[in-house]
């Protein structure tokens, strides 16, 4: 066909699919190097922070009883880990060494808190995206629900705490409820904003191809807002971590919030900072995971960060 | 006449406009008349170019013909049917690419078929065929962001062709491309047009493009958009764009357009002063 033979761009595309092996190896090398550099900067950043703290301790400006530096609160992991053990904490008549080991205790506590964060985050996302889509899908819903959601969204999570306890008592349920309620309203508003930002061309293309309203929502609007929603999810991950501690500190059986409360009640700054360090590492790790997921799923997003760096 | 029966139009022309007009945001304070009094007949298989200063309502008219917006005056027909809703018979291609970035090239091309619930094999076959026609079969499994601007627009054309449209509506489809790519794309479009037998309604503000492509050029006045005149381009195809006749046509179109652009400028300046 005349079109094919005449077109140089097409043959260029075909050639482009088989990039020489040497070139692709070079790119892989670049990526690894980039990764190393990033890791290096992360370590430097944290070391700098820890170093300043240690210096303050060294010169006697930071009282080790109030602001123990990293080498103290990270120094005795086994000792710190014991405080995570619920068996020794609450049961009268239990020996200090009963129950799980220090390491196991830390893992159980971290696991429980993480699970609450993720269950809460997942529930909030599903509910919020569902509600956001419904609001734009049914005009009736929009008028009926949006004012209330807008009204409730600035309410601080702390204010929901008594509600969580009234409704769910103690245990996992109120902690998860807190995460959900703290994120849900913002995420609904974010979803609506994302939907409103979908290019009208996308919708018009689907319309000219005979898509129904449902198909337009299911096949165009939802995939089109996913990149933005993943971004929203990432930002809310930190929010979820903050809220879950508040919820746990009020009397869930075990969790990071409980450990912080224990540390406060027993005046144990080392334990406070140890817990903070654990939360920091966890938050960092999960943010990294979500970023990887984002990059893998949303390969088509433009890399504006690179552009800004070039300015 | 039975009440509510849609008015019929006897002509089987690809597009018929009678007294068509559009007022955006009608009934509000921001209402403004973008288009008025459009009478136009496009024959099946005809290549019609809309030429006019920007903001004169060319895109608006394409949207009305596509059925994406409702006319506030007059009526439109396509092959004897009243235009009320969008139809796969009339495909619209935009200036910026409107490919879905979350789908591969072939999935984009067969999107319309998936809407109808076609099987995967059928969709792949149709997509392959449509991509073959735009010379991009090799790029079937790529993602849109891996393609150049010109390739993306060809995929958009393939997506439109996969619906077997009788009317192709193109809103400045090559405006974002560089000059060399645009010239190639024009040749490519003429091939596609000849093969498909569809009518093409093509918006541009490039006079060269109009002379290269059109059977007839519809020149618009600025605000509100009206048809100023229709210039037939009686050059034999394939066209020699450096011929005397082609040059004369370009001069004629330039003169027609210049008045309108001047008027549009004067109006915009007046608006800026009063605002
Ligand atoms: N969706 C819209 N809502 C309101 N006004 C619009 C809309 N689309 C276009 N207009 C207005 O209609 C006029 C004609 O626009 P358009 O048809 O895009 O012109 P052209 O394509 O000829 O440049 C412009 O004044 C523009 O501001
Ligand atoms: Mg336009």
XYZ file of C-alpha atoms and ligand atoms in Angstrom:
614
model
C 0.000 0.000 0.000
C 1.257 3.431 -0.947
C 0.809 4.793 2.560
C 3.141 2.284 4.114
C 6.014 2.455 1.701
C 5.988 6.211 1.558
C 6.215 6.727 5.267
C 9.601 6.980 6.856
C 8.185 7.427 10.328
C 6.658 3.967 10.276
C 9.898 2.230 9.461
C 11.544 4.316 12.161
C 9.043 2.934 14.632
C 9.766 -0.617 13.571
C 13.498 -0.084 13.949
C 12.965 1.510 17.327
C 11.575 -1.694 18.815
C 14.920 -3.509 18.681
C 17.255 -1.235 20.512
C 20.846 -2.511 20.404
C 21.725 -4.617 23.428
C 24.712 -2.461 24.314
C 22.525 0.617 24.514
C 19.987 -1.040 26.770
C 22.755 -2.355 29.028
C 24.046 1.178 29.269
C 20.598 2.379 30.371
C 20.300 -0.339 32.997
C 23.679 0.716 34.335
C 22.494 4.315 34.510
C 19.412 3.308 36.470
C 21.458 1.353 39.012
C 23.807 4.252 39.415
C 20.882 6.584 39.924
C 19.503 4.275 42.581
C 22.823 4.203 44.396
C 23.116 7.968 44.345
C 19.643 8.270 45.776
C 20.408 5.796 48.565
C 23.622 7.663 49.292
C 21.801 10.975 49.670
C 19.181 9.377 51.905
C 21.869 8.008 54.210
C 23.693 11.328 54.215
C 20.508 13.227 55.053
C 19.676 10.981 57.999
C 23.278 10.845 59.229
C 23.469 14.611 59.212
C 20.345 14.874 61.333
C 21.535 12.174 63.758
C 25.023 13.703 63.835
C 23.771 17.118 64.891
C 21.770 15.471 67.656
C 24.776 13.449 68.808
C 26.910 16.601 68.819
C 24.365 18.366 70.982
C 24.556 15.457 73.395
C 28.358 15.437 73.235
C 28.605 19.108 74.203
C 26.040 18.572 76.913
C 23.346 20.765 75.314
C 20.877 17.899 75.033
C 20.034 16.228 78.321
C 20.183 12.462 77.682
C 17.297 11.959 80.134
C 15.008 14.163 78.034
C 16.480 14.035 74.520
C 18.529 10.849 74.399
C 20.545 10.794 71.138
C 20.239 7.904 68.636
C 23.109 5.859 70.025
C 21.297 5.671 73.364
C 17.743 4.971 72.235
C 18.886 2.601 69.510
C 21.672 1.181 71.715
C 19.738 -1.420 73.605
C 17.254 -2.880 71.191
C 16.505 -5.932 73.317
C 15.679 -3.791 76.317
C 13.448 -1.455 74.288
C 11.760 -4.375 72.582
C 10.523 -5.703 75.901
C 8.199 -2.748 76.253
C 6.443 -3.833 73.112
C 5.497 -7.079 74.795
C 1.871 -6.890 75.764
C 2.108 -10.041 77.841
C 4.503 -8.450 80.321
C 2.796 -5.100 80.253
C -0.757 -5.784 81.260
C -1.045 -9.187 82.853
C -0.458 -9.150 86.571
C 1.700 -12.000 87.769
C 3.475 -12.522 84.443
C 7.238 -12.756 84.551
C 9.217 -10.233 82.472
C 10.510 -13.018 80.268
C 7.161 -14.669 79.560
C 5.472 -14.369 76.177
C 7.111 -13.591 72.878
C 10.715 -12.444 72.672
C 11.608 -8.767 72.380
C 12.063 -8.973 68.627
C 8.805 -10.845 68.161
C 7.010 -8.287 70.290
C 8.256 -5.428 68.146
C 7.198 -7.291 65.005
C 3.730 -8.087 66.379
C 3.200 -4.476 67.403
C 4.481 -3.057 64.129
C 2.439 -5.607 62.170
C -0.746 -4.753 64.031
C -0.343 -1.011 63.503
C 0.619 -1.432 59.858
C -2.370 -3.661 59.243
C -4.690 -1.036 60.734
C -3.126 1.671 58.564
C -3.520 -0.345 55.400
C -6.986 -1.676 56.084
C -8.086 1.857 56.944
C -6.399 3.322 53.894
C -7.861 0.688 51.587
C -11.370 1.111 52.990
C -11.137 4.906 52.825
C -9.907 4.786 49.198
C -12.586 2.417 47.980
C -15.348 4.274 49.779
C -14.074 7.707 48.761
C -13.521 6.893 45.093
C -16.903 5.186 44.990
C -18.586 8.150 46.623
C -16.736 10.672 44.452
C -17.757 8.865 41.282
C -21.354 8.559 42.504
C -21.443 12.270 43.253
C -20.488 13.158 39.702
C -22.507 10.324 38.168
C -25.837 11.193 39.782
C -26.617 14.856 39.933
C -29.081 14.035 42.691
C -26.317 12.548 44.823
C -24.146 15.571 44.231
C -26.743 17.939 45.611
C -27.704 15.660 48.457
C -24.313 14.527 49.761
C -21.627 16.997 48.755
C -22.589 19.764 51.218
C -22.354 17.375 54.176
C -19.038 15.987 53.017
C -17.638 19.476 52.570
C -18.922 20.377 56.028
C -17.307 17.365 57.706
C -14.001 17.387 55.888
C -12.284 20.055 58.030
C -13.164 18.262 61.290
C -9.987 17.190 63.066
C -9.509 13.441 63.547
C -9.129 14.084 67.287
C -12.747 15.174 67.363
C -13.770 11.811 65.950
C -11.980 9.918 68.706
C -14.849 9.888 71.200
C -17.204 8.925 68.388
C -14.936 5.997 67.526
C -15.012 4.819 71.143
C -18.791 5.302 71.508
C -19.419 3.321 68.375
C -16.773 0.625 68.523
C -15.453 0.484 72.067
C -11.842 -0.651 72.030
C -9.928 -2.950 69.713
C -9.124 -2.865 66.020
C -12.430 -1.426 64.924
C -12.130 2.074 66.423
C -8.531 2.435 65.182
C -9.527 1.507 61.647
C -12.606 3.690 61.891
C -10.394 6.611 62.856
C -8.156 6.129 59.839
C -11.143 5.840 57.528
C -12.950 8.851 58.914
C -9.823 10.999 58.895
C -9.161 10.305 55.212
C -12.578 9.680 53.689
C -13.895 13.234 53.346
C -10.716 14.695 51.868
C -10.428 11.816 49.493
C -14.004 12.264 48.292
C -13.310 15.918 47.538
C -10.030 14.966 45.855
C -11.840 12.387 43.718
C -14.426 14.929 42.617
C -11.661 17.397 41.741
C -9.853 14.704 39.759
C -13.000 13.831 37.826
C -13.567 17.468 36.975
C -10.020 17.617 35.634
C -10.459 14.817 33.091
C -9.841 16.114 29.566
C -13.172 16.726 27.805
C -11.587 15.287 24.653
C -11.394 11.860 26.290
C -15.081 12.017 27.094
C -15.994 13.293 23.650
C -14.027 10.514 21.951
C -15.903 7.923 23.987
C -19.206 9.638 23.219
C -18.655 9.657 19.457
C -17.895 5.939 19.673
C -21.259 5.323 21.203
C -20.229 4.769 24.838
C -23.014 4.919 27.392
C -22.737 7.054 30.513
C -21.756 3.991 32.516
C -19.107 3.008 30.015
C -17.719 6.535 30.003
C -17.353 6.419 33.767
C -16.013 2.875 33.908
C -13.631 2.967 30.982
C -12.585 6.587 30.693
C -13.103 8.563 33.865
C -11.937 5.976 36.393
C -8.710 5.090 34.522
C -8.090 8.766 33.825
C -8.261 9.737 37.509
C -6.187 6.808 38.782
C -2.802 8.569 38.514
C -4.086 11.477 40.540
C -5.763 9.167 43.018
C -2.556 7.246 43.612
C -0.894 10.561 44.369
C -3.694 11.380 46.801
C -3.258 7.955 48.373
C 0.450 8.553 48.895
C -0.156 11.866 50.597
C -2.827 10.323 52.787
C -0.585 7.456 53.830
C 1.204 9.798 56.209
C -2.109 11.069 57.512
C -3.152 7.495 58.217
C 0.020 6.867 60.220
C -0.591 9.931 62.346
C -4.183 9.086 63.056
C -3.645 5.456 63.893
C -1.282 6.385 66.738
C -3.888 8.638 68.280
C -6.484 5.902 68.026
C -4.215 3.229 69.459
C -3.129 5.337 72.378
C -6.667 5.235 73.740
C -6.688 1.566 74.540
C -6.370 -0.843 71.701
C -4.698 -4.006 73.033
C -1.356 -3.443 71.334
C 0.137 -1.099 68.785
C 2.646 1.669 68.367
C 0.292 4.200 69.924
C 0.129 2.042 73.048
C 3.900 1.970 73.286
C 4.056 5.748 73.020
C 1.470 6.080 75.800
C 3.399 3.641 77.935
C 6.554 5.643 77.355
C 4.769 8.825 78.322
C 3.268 7.364 81.476
C 6.548 5.828 82.604
C 8.602 8.854 81.547
C 10.813 6.926 79.141
C 12.137 9.306 76.439
C 14.354 6.603 74.963
C 11.301 4.506 74.234
C 9.520 7.507 72.705
C 12.357 8.185 70.303
C 12.814 4.519 69.543
C 9.142 4.275 68.575
C 9.390 7.455 66.543
C 12.369 5.995 64.711
C 10.448 2.788 63.967
C 7.451 4.768 62.672
C 9.740 6.925 60.550
C 11.377 3.922 58.938
C 8.019 2.280 58.295
C 6.513 5.400 56.790
C 9.556 5.857 54.594
C 9.441 2.236 53.448
C 5.758 2.306 52.573
C 6.043 5.606 50.778
C 8.849 4.090 48.740
C 6.712 1.064 47.952
C 3.799 3.226 46.828
C 6.141 5.325 44.692
C 7.403 2.188 43.001
C 3.837 1.061 42.410
C 3.006 4.479 41.035
C 5.930 4.398 38.662
C 5.106 0.907 37.483
C 1.390 1.492 36.990
C 1.542 5.063 35.786
C 4.426 4.916 33.365
C 2.751 7.556 31.184
C 3.035 10.503 33.552
C 5.408 13.274 32.530
C 8.478 13.722 34.680
C 8.069 17.323 35.772
C 10.467 16.896 38.675
C 13.323 16.395 36.225
C 12.324 19.552 34.377
C 12.251 21.627 37.544
C 15.664 20.367 38.511
C 16.976 21.517 35.134
C 15.921 25.122 35.758
C -47.642 15.947 10.702
C -47.498 13.672 13.738
C -46.401 15.593 16.776
C -42.803 15.124 17.881
C -41.905 13.348 14.662
C -38.374 14.445 13.765
C -38.371 16.635 10.694
C -36.947 14.688 7.795
C -34.705 15.912 5.071
C -34.933 14.335 1.680
C -31.308 14.920 0.653
C -28.926 12.040 1.374
C -25.959 14.372 1.577
C -23.284 13.493 4.139
C -23.930 16.678 6.090
C -26.713 19.206 5.689
C -26.903 22.354 7.804
C -29.910 24.658 7.611
C -29.843 27.956 9.488
C -27.547 26.471 12.102
C -26.335 28.639 14.960
C -24.904 28.217 18.426
C -25.062 30.523 21.386
C -22.819 29.318 24.197
C -24.171 29.617 27.734
C -27.527 30.644 26.261
C -29.840 32.379 28.746
C -27.055 33.466 31.077
C -25.121 36.694 31.411
C -22.143 35.118 29.687
C -24.191 34.110 26.653
C -22.456 34.713 23.393
C -23.268 33.912 19.842
C -20.403 31.898 18.348
C -22.032 30.817 15.128
C -25.060 31.888 13.160
C -26.953 31.249 9.957
C -24.911 28.349 8.625
C -26.249 26.711 5.463
C -23.986 24.010 4.139
C -24.280 20.813 2.119
C -21.420 18.323 2.029
C -21.639 15.550 -0.572
C -20.630 11.970 0.255
C -16.900 11.577 -0.290
C -16.278 15.303 -0.472
C -13.284 16.995 1.170
C -14.354 20.292 2.718
C -11.978 22.602 4.577
C -13.158 25.211 7.111
C -10.942 28.275 7.061
C -11.321 31.250 9.330
C -9.738 33.406 12.020
C -9.400 31.713 15.370
C -12.442 32.040 17.572
C -14.865 32.269 14.654
C -16.666 29.073 15.584
C -15.079 26.426 13.343
C -14.644 23.971 16.183
C -18.119 24.780 17.411
C -19.567 23.823 14.041
C -17.673 20.517 14.061
C -19.032 19.767 17.534
C -22.546 20.467 16.307
C -22.076 18.186 13.298
C -20.602 15.498 15.543
C -23.686 15.778 17.740
C -21.593 16.517 20.827
C -23.353 19.848 21.338
C -26.888 20.950 20.504
C -27.471 23.718 17.983
C -29.425 26.632 19.411
C -30.732 27.599 15.963
C -31.520 25.580 12.882
C -31.090 21.898 12.244
C -28.513 19.433 10.945
C -28.900 16.193 9.067
C -26.489 13.475 8.079
C -27.487 11.022 5.344
C -31.094 11.999 5.839
C -31.108 11.540 9.621
C -31.484 14.398 12.043
C -28.290 14.902 14.087
C -29.288 14.700 17.733
C -26.619 12.611 19.443
C -23.054 11.565 18.618
C -22.774 8.636 16.238
C -19.937 6.294 15.275
C -20.738 7.302 11.690
C -19.205 10.691 12.397
C -15.762 10.488 13.976
C -14.037 13.520 15.426
C -10.252 13.930 15.537
C -8.811 16.639 17.766
C -5.792 18.888 17.600
C -4.153 17.496 20.709
C -3.970 13.782 20.857
C -6.876 12.295 22.639
C -5.484 8.769 22.801
C -6.059 7.108 26.139
C -2.617 6.871 27.763
C -3.617 3.818 29.803
C -4.307 1.700 26.715
C -1.909 0.325 24.137
C -2.092 1.548 20.563
C -4.235 -1.344 19.379
C -6.535 -1.107 22.383
C -6.991 2.577 21.640
C -7.815 1.858 18.022
C -10.362 -0.790 18.941
C -11.909 1.158 21.807
C -15.149 1.691 19.891
C -15.470 -2.037 19.247
C -14.906 -2.859 22.893
C -17.775 -0.494 23.693
C -19.953 -2.725 21.537
C -18.651 -5.797 23.320
C -16.604 -7.282 20.465
C -14.321 -10.224 21.255
C -10.600 -9.686 21.718
C -9.688 -11.520 18.488
C -12.109 -9.417 16.491
C -10.822 -6.231 18.070
C -7.214 -7.123 17.361
C -7.987 -7.980 13.755
C -9.834 -4.726 13.148
C -7.141 -2.719 14.936
C -4.408 -4.387 12.884
C -6.252 -3.587 9.696
C -6.848 0.052 10.649
C -3.242 0.476 11.766
C -2.078 -1.096 8.520
C -3.951 1.628 6.686
C -2.074 4.347 8.557
C 1.233 2.482 8.250
C 1.661 1.832 11.955
C 0.942 -1.855 12.296
C 4.402 -2.382 13.797
C 3.528 -0.084 16.690
C 0.423 -2.039 17.699
C 1.590 -3.039 21.159
C 3.268 0.236 22.034
C 1.940 2.817 24.450
C 0.867 6.224 23.097
C 3.599 8.000 25.060
C 6.214 6.003 23.168
C 5.113 7.550 19.850
C 5.944 10.867 18.216
C 3.270 13.525 17.757
C 2.744 12.626 14.101
C 2.448 8.925 14.860
C -0.069 9.620 17.600
C -2.238 11.599 15.228
C -2.101 8.722 12.757
C -3.216 6.370 15.507
C -6.076 8.769 16.195
C -6.964 8.579 12.496
C -6.794 4.768 12.666
C -9.082 4.814 15.675
C -11.569 6.894 13.739
C -11.268 4.640 10.670
C -11.871 1.513 12.746
C -15.419 2.775 13.272
C -15.886 2.861 9.474
C -17.212 6.424 9.636
C -18.987 8.055 6.726
C -17.884 11.479 7.896
C -14.458 12.320 9.338
C -14.432 15.532 11.328
C -10.929 16.866 11.916
C -10.275 19.859 14.162
C -6.845 21.264 13.260
C -5.422 17.759 13.526
C -1.947 18.668 12.297
C -1.595 22.097 13.883
C 0.743 20.855 16.604
C 3.112 19.168 14.138
C 6.216 20.587 12.514
C 6.040 21.718 8.897
C 7.695 18.651 7.339
C 5.611 16.202 9.310
C 2.489 18.158 8.470
C 3.199 17.957 4.723
C 3.600 14.182 5.019
C 0.462 13.877 7.077
C -1.472 15.742 4.390
C -0.394 13.211 1.749
C -1.222 10.419 4.138
C -4.653 11.860 4.860
C -5.441 12.162 1.148
C -4.614 8.455 0.720
C -6.811 7.501 3.635
C -9.613 9.680 2.357
C -9.456 8.113 -1.115
C -9.433 4.591 0.344
C -12.215 5.117 2.834
C -14.626 7.052 0.631
C -15.709 9.091 3.665
C -16.468 12.792 3.564
C -13.878 14.849 5.396
C -14.585 18.130 7.164
C -11.229 19.596 8.064
C -10.590 22.712 10.138
C -7.423 24.702 9.618
C -6.154 28.230 9.646
C -3.371 27.413 7.202
C -4.155 28.591 3.693
C -1.528 26.231 2.214
C -3.195 23.303 3.878
C -6.601 24.333 2.558
C -5.310 24.548 -1.025
C -3.476 21.222 -0.714
C -6.444 19.279 0.583
C -9.845 20.732 -0.216
C -12.464 20.152 -2.856
C -14.110 23.248 -1.417
C -12.919 25.782 1.140
C -15.541 27.327 3.404
C -14.308 30.739 4.559
C -15.818 32.024 7.817
C -16.344 35.554 9.026
C -15.304 36.412 12.552
C -17.773 36.703 15.408
C -20.358 35.553 15.147
C -19.121 33.000 12.660
C -20.951 33.005 9.353
C -20.059 31.539 6.012
C -18.420 34.387 4.117
C -17.914 32.491 0.906
C -17.195 29.030 -0.433
C -14.200 28.699 -2.750
C -14.010 25.588 -4.954
C -10.475 24.280 -5.452
C -10.523 22.865 -8.949
C -6.962 21.620 -9.063
C -6.403 18.105 -10.385
C -5.072 15.560 -7.890
C -2.298 14.775 -7.109
C -1.794 18.490 -6.841
C 1.089 20.586 -7.911
C 1.114 23.185 -5.168
C 3.650 25.329 -6.996
C 1.459 25.813 -10.039
C 0.180 29.212 -11.096
C -3.417 28.261 -10.263
C -2.488 27.094 -6.769
C -0.678 30.371 -6.167
C -3.703 32.350 -7.373
C -5.986 30.427 -5.045
C -3.687 31.089 -2.117
C -3.709 34.793 -2.894
C -7.478 34.801 -3.193
C -7.912 32.990 0.144
C -5.354 35.220 1.846
C -7.294 38.316 0.777
C -10.582 36.835 1.963
C -9.097 35.913 5.303
C -7.190 39.133 5.902
C -10.339 41.262 6.220
C -11.728 38.860 8.785
C -8.571 38.674 10.826
C -8.383 42.481 10.840
C -11.975 42.671 11.999
C -11.408 40.045 14.666
C -8.416 41.967 15.975
C -10.293 45.261 16.058
C -13.146 43.608 17.930
C -10.869 41.994 20.471
C -9.165 45.296 21.109
C -12.515 47.001 21.552
C -13.536 44.276 24.004
C -10.320 44.685 25.953
C -10.972 48.433 26.297
C -14.540 48.062 27.534
C -13.720 45.160 29.857
N -17.474 24.967 25.552
C -17.590 26.287 25.346
N -18.267 27.062 26.233
C -18.391 28.385 26.035
N -17.885 29.052 24.986
C -17.192 28.353 24.066
C -17.013 26.932 24.200
N -16.285 26.496 23.145
C -16.028 27.588 22.395
N -16.578 28.709 22.935
C -16.517 30.062 22.366
O -17.068 30.034 21.080
C -16.321 30.857 20.213
C -15.869 30.034 19.026
O -14.932 29.089 19.471
P -14.354 27.935 18.538
O -15.498 27.252 17.890
O -13.458 27.122 19.380
O -13.532 28.780 17.474
P -12.424 28.294 16.448
O -12.372 26.801 16.489
O -12.881 28.830 15.147
O -11.150 28.911 16.869
C -15.159 31.411 20.999
O -15.486 32.733 21.359
C -15.101 30.535 22.207
O -14.684 31.263 23.336
Mg -10.838 25.547 17.186
